[in-house]
mmCIF file of C-alpha atoms and ligand atoms in Angstrom:
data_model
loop_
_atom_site.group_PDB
_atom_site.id
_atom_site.type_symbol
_atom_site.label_atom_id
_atom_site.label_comp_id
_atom_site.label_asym_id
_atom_site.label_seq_id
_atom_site.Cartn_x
_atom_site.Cartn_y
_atom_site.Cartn_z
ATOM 1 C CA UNK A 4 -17.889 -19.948 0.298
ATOM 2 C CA UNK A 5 -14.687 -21.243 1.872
ATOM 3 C CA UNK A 6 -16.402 -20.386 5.035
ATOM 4 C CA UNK A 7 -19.747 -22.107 4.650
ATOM 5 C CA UNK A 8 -18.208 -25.119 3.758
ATOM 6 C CA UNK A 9 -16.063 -25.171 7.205
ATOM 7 C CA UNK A 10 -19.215 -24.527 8.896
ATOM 8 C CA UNK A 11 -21.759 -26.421 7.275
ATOM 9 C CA UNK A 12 -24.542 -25.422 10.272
ATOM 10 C CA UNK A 13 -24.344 -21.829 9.088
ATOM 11 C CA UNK A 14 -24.804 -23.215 5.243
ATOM 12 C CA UNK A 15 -27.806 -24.701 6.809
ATOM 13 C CA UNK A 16 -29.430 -22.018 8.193
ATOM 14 C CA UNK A 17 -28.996 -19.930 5.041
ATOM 15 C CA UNK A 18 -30.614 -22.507 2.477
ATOM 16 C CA UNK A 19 -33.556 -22.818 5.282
ATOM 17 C CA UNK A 20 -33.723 -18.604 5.262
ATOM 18 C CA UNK A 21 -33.616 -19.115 1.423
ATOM 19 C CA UNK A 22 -36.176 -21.715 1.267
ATOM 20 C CA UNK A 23 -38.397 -19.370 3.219
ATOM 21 C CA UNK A 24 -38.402 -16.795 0.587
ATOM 22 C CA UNK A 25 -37.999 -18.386 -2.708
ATOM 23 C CA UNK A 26 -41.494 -19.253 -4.524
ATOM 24 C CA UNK A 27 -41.635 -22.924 -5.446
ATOM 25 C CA UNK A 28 -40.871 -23.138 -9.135
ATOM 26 C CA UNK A 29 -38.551 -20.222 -9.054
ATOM 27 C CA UNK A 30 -35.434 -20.938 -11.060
ATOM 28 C CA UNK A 31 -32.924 -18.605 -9.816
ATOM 29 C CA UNK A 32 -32.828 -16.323 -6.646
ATOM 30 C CA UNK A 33 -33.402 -12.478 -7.980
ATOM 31 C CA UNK A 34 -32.469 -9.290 -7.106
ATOM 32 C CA UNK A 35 -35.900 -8.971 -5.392
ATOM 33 C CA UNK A 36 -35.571 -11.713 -2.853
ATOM 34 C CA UNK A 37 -32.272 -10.486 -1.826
ATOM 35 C CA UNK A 38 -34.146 -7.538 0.384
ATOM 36 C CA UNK A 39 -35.677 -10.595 2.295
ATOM 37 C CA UNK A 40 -32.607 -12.424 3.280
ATOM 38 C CA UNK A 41 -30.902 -10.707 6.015
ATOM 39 C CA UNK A 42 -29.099 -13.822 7.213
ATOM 40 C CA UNK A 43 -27.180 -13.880 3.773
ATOM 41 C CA UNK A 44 -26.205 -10.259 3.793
ATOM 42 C CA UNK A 45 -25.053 -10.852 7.487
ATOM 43 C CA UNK A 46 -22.859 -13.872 5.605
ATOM 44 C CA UNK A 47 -21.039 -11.702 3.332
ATOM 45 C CA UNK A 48 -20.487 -8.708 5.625
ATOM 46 C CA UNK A 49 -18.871 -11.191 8.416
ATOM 47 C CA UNK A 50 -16.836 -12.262 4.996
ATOM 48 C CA UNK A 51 -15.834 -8.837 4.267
ATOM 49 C CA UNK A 52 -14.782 -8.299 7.404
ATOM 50 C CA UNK A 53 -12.967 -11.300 8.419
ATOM 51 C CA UNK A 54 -11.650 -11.491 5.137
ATOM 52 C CA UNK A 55 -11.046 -7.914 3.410
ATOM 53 C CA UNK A 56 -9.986 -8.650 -0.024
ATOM 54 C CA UNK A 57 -7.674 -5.093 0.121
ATOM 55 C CA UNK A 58 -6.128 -5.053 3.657
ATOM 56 C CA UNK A 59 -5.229 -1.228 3.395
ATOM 57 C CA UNK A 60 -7.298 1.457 1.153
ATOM 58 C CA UNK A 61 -5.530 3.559 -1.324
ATOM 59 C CA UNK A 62 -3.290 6.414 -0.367
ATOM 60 C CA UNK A 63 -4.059 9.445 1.105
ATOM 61 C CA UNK A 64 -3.325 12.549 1.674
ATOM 62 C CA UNK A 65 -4.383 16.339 3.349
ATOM 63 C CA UNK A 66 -4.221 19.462 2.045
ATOM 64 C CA UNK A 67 -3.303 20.747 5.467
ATOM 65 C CA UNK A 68 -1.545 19.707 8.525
ATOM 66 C CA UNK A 69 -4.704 18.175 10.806
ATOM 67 C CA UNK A 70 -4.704 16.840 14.427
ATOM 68 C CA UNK A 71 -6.759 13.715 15.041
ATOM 69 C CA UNK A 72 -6.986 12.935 18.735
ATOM 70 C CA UNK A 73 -2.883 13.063 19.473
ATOM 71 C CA UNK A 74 -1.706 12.448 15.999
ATOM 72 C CA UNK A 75 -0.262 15.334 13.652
ATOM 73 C CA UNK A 76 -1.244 14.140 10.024
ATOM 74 C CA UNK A 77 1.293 16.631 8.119
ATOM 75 C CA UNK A 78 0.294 18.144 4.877
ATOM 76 C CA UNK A 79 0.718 16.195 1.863
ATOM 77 C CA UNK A 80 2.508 13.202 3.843
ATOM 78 C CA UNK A 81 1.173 9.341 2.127
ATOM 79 C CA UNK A 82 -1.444 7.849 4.681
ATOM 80 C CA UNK A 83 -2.203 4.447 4.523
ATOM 81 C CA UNK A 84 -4.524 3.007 6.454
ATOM 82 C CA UNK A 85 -4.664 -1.041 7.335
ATOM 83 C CA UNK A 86 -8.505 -1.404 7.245
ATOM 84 C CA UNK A 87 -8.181 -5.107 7.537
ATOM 85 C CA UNK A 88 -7.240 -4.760 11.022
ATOM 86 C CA UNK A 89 -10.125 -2.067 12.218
ATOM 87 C CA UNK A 90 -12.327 -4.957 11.513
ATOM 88 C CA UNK A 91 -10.548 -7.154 13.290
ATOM 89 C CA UNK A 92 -10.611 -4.598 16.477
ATOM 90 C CA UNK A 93 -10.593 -6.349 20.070
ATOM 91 C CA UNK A 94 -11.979 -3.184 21.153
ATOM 92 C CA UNK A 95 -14.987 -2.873 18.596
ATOM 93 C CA UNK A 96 -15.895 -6.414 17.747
ATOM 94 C CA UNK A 97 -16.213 -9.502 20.350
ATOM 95 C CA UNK A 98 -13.698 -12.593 19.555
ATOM 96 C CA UNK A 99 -13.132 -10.777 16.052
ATOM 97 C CA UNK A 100 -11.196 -13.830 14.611
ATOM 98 C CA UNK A 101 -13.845 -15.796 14.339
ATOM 99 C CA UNK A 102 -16.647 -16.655 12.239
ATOM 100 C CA UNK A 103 -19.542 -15.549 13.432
ATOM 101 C CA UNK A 104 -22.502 -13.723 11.006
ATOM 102 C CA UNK A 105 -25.312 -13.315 13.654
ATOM 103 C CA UNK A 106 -23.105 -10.763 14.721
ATOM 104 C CA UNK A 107 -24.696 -8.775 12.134
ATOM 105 C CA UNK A 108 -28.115 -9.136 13.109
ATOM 106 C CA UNK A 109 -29.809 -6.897 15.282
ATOM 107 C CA UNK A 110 -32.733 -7.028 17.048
ATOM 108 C CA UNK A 111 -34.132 -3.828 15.527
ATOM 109 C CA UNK A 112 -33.699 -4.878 11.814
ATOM 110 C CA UNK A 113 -31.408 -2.319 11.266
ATOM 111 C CA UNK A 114 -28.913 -3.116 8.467
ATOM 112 C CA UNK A 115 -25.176 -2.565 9.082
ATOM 113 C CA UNK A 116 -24.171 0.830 7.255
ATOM 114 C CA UNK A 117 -20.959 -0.306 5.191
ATOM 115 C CA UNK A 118 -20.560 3.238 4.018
ATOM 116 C CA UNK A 119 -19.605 4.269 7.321
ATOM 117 C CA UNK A 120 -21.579 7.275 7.364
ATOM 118 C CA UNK A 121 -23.201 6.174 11.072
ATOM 119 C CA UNK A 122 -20.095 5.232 12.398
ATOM 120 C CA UNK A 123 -16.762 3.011 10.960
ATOM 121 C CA UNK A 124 -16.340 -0.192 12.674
ATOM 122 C CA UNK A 125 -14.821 -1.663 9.622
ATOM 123 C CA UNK A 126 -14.272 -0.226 5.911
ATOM 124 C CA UNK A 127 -13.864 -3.133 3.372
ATOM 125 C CA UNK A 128 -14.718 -0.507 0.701
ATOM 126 C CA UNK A 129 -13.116 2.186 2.339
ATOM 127 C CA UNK A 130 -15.333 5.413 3.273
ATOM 128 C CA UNK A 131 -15.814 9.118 2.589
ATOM 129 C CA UNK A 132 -15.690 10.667 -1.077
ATOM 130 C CA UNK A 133 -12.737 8.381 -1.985
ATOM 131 C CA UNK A 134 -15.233 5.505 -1.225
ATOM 132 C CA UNK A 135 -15.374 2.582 -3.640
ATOM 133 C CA UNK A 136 -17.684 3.356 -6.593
ATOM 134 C CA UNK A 137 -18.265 -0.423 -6.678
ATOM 135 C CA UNK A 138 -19.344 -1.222 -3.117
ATOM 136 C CA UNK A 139 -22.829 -1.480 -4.088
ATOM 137 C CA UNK A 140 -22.607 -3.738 -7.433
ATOM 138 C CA UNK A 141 -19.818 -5.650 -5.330
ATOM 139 C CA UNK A 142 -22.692 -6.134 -2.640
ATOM 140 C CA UNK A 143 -25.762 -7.283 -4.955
ATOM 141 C CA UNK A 144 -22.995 -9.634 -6.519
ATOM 142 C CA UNK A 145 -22.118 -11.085 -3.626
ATOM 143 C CA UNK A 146 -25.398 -11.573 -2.261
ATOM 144 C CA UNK A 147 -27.025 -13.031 -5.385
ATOM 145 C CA UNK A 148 -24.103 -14.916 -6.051
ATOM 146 C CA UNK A 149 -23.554 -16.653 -2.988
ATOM 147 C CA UNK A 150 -27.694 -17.307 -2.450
ATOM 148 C CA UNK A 151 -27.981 -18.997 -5.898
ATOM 149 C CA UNK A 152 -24.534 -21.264 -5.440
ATOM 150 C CA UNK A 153 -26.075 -22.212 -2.240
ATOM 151 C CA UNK A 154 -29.762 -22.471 -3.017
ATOM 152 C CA UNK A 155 -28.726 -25.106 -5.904
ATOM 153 C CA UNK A 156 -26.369 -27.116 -4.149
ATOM 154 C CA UNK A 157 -25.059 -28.257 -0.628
ATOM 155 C CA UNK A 158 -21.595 -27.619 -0.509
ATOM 156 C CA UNK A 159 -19.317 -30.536 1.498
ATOM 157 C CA UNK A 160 -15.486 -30.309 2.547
ATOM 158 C CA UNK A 161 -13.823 -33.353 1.210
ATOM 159 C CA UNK A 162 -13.104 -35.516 3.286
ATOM 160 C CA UNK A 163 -10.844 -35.081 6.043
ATOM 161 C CA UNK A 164 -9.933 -31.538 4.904
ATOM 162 C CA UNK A 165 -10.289 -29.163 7.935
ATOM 163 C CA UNK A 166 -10.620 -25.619 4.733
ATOM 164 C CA UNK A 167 -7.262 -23.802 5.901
ATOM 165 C CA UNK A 168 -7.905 -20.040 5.559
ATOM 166 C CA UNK A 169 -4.943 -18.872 4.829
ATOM 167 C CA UNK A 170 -4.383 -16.165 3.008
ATOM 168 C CA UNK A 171 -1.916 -14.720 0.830
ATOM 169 C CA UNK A 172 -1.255 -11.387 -0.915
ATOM 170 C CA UNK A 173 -1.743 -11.372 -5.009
ATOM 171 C CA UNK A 174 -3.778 -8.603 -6.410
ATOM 172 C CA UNK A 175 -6.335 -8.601 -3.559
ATOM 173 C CA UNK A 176 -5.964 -11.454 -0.475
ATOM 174 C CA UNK A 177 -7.098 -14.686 -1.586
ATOM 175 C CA UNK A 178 -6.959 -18.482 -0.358
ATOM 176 C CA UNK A 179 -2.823 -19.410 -0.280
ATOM 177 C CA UNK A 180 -5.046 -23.362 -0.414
ATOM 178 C CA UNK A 181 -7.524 -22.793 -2.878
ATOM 179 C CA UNK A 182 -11.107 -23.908 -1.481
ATOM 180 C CA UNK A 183 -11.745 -27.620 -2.792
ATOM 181 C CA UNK A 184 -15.390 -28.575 -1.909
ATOM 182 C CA UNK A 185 -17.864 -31.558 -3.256
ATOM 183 C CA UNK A 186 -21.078 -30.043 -4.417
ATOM 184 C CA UNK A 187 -24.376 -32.114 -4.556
ATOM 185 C CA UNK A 188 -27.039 -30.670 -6.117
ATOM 186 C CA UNK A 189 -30.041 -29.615 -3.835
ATOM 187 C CA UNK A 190 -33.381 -31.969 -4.692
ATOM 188 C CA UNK A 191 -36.063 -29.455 -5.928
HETATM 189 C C1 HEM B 211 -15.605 -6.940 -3.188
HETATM 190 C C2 HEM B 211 -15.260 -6.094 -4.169
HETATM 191 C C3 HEM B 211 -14.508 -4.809 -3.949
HETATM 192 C C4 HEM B 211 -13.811 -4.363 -2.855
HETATM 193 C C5 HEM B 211 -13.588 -5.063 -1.515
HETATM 194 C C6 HEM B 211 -13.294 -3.055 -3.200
HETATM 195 C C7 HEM B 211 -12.532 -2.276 -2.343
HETATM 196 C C8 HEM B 211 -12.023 -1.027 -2.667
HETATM 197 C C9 HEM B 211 -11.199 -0.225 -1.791
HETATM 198 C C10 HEM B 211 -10.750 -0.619 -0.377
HETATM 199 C C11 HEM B 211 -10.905 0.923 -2.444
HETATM 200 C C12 HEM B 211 -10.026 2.075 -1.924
HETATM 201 C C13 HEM B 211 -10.887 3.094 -1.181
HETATM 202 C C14 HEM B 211 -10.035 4.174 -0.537
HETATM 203 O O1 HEM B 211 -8.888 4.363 -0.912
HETATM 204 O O2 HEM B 211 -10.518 4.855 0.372
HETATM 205 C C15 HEM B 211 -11.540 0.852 -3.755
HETATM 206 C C16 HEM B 211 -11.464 1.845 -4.719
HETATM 207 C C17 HEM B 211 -12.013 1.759 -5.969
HETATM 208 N N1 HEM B 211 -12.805 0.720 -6.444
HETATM 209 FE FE1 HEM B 211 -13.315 -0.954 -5.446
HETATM 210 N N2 HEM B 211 -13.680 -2.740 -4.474
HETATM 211 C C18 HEM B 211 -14.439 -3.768 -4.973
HETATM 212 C C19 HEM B 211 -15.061 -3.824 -6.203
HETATM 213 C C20 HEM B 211 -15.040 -2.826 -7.156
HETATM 214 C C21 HEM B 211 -15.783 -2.845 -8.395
HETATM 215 C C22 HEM B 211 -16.724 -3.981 -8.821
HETATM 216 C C23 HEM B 211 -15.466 -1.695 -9.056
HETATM 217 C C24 HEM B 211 -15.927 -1.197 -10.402
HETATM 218 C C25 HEM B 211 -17.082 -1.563 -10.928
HETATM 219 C C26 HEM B 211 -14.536 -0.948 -8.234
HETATM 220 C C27 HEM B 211 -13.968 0.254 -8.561
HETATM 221 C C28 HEM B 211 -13.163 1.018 -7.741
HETATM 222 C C29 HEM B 211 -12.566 2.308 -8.118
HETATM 223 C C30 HEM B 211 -12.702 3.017 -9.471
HETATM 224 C C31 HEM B 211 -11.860 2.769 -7.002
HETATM 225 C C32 HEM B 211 -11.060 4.089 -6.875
HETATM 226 C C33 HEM B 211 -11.989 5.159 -6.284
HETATM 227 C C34 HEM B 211 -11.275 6.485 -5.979
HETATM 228 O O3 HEM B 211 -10.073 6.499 -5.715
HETATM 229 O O4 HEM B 211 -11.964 7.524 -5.984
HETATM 230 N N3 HEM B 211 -14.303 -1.659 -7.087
HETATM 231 N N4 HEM B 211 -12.206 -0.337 -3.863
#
């Protein structure tokens, strides 16, 4: 949200992709619509990627020494890996720091596989067996929570605040300045 209030043009191009879907007279946003709004789901992936809520995945280990490319992983030893910065990868992603969700979009509709099983470019969720068993609730959350906050009201900085992005490390990463935003609600 944080985001979409810094940039209110991309805000505006999601309530016009939501307008396009959403029948007149419909209260709330549902599940349904979500499959038709592949502007928002490019939103919260360039979220999760920009803004991992666990930098690093759990621990893990082998059962076995293993070489990958010119590392020896040793048997047993604690891997951690910092999956905040694969997504963040000069190499893989173009000017990764910024904000940028049409990055997501591709010209042949296909959507971006955050289970990694195609290829890993980032891993909010981390991938494999030990993948998170919440990554698709988390998703459909995110989406329908986002598209309903947004389809009801406009969402303003206040004035003169530029939305620092910060970060800082509780539980999981979150604002170290808390979002304040002035919301109007949207004319029906
Ligand atoms: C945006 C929300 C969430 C994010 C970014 C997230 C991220 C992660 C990550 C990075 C891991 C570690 C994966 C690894 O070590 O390879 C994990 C594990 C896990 N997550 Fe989530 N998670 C989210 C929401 C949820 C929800 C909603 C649930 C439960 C309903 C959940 C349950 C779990 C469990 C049980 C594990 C441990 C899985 C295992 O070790 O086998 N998570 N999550």
């Amino acid at each position: 949200m944080a985001n979409l209030v810094k940039y209110p043009q991309i805000q505006e191009k999601l309530f016009m992709e939501i307008k396009g879907v959403v029948r007149d007279g419909e209260e709330n946003i549902k599940e349904d619509d979500l499959q038709q709004l592949p502007y928002l789901k490019a939103i919260i992936l360039e979220g999760l990627r920009r803004h991992p809520p666990f930098h690093f995945v759990f621990p893990h280990a082998v059962t076995e020494d293993v070489v990958v490319g010119e590392y020896v992983i040793p048997k047993e030893a604690a891997i951690v890996i910092n999956a905040a910065e694969m997504g963040w990868d000069l190499k893989v992603w173009e000017d990764p720091m910024s904000f940028n969700p049409s990055r997501f979009l591709n010209k042949e509709g296909e959507t971006f596989d955050i289970t990694g099983r195609r290829e890993i470019k980032m891993m909010p969720f981390g991938v494999g067996r030990r993948i998170c068993p919440g990554y698709a609730l988390s998703m459909l959350h995110l989406e329908y929570f986002v598209a309903n906050l947004v389809s009801k009201f406009e969402w303003k900085a206040v004035d003169g605040d530029d939305v620092d992005l910060s970060e800082e490390q509780e539980f999981t990463m979150v604002m170290k300045n808390p979002l304040q935003a002035q919301l109007s609600l949207r004319s029906k």
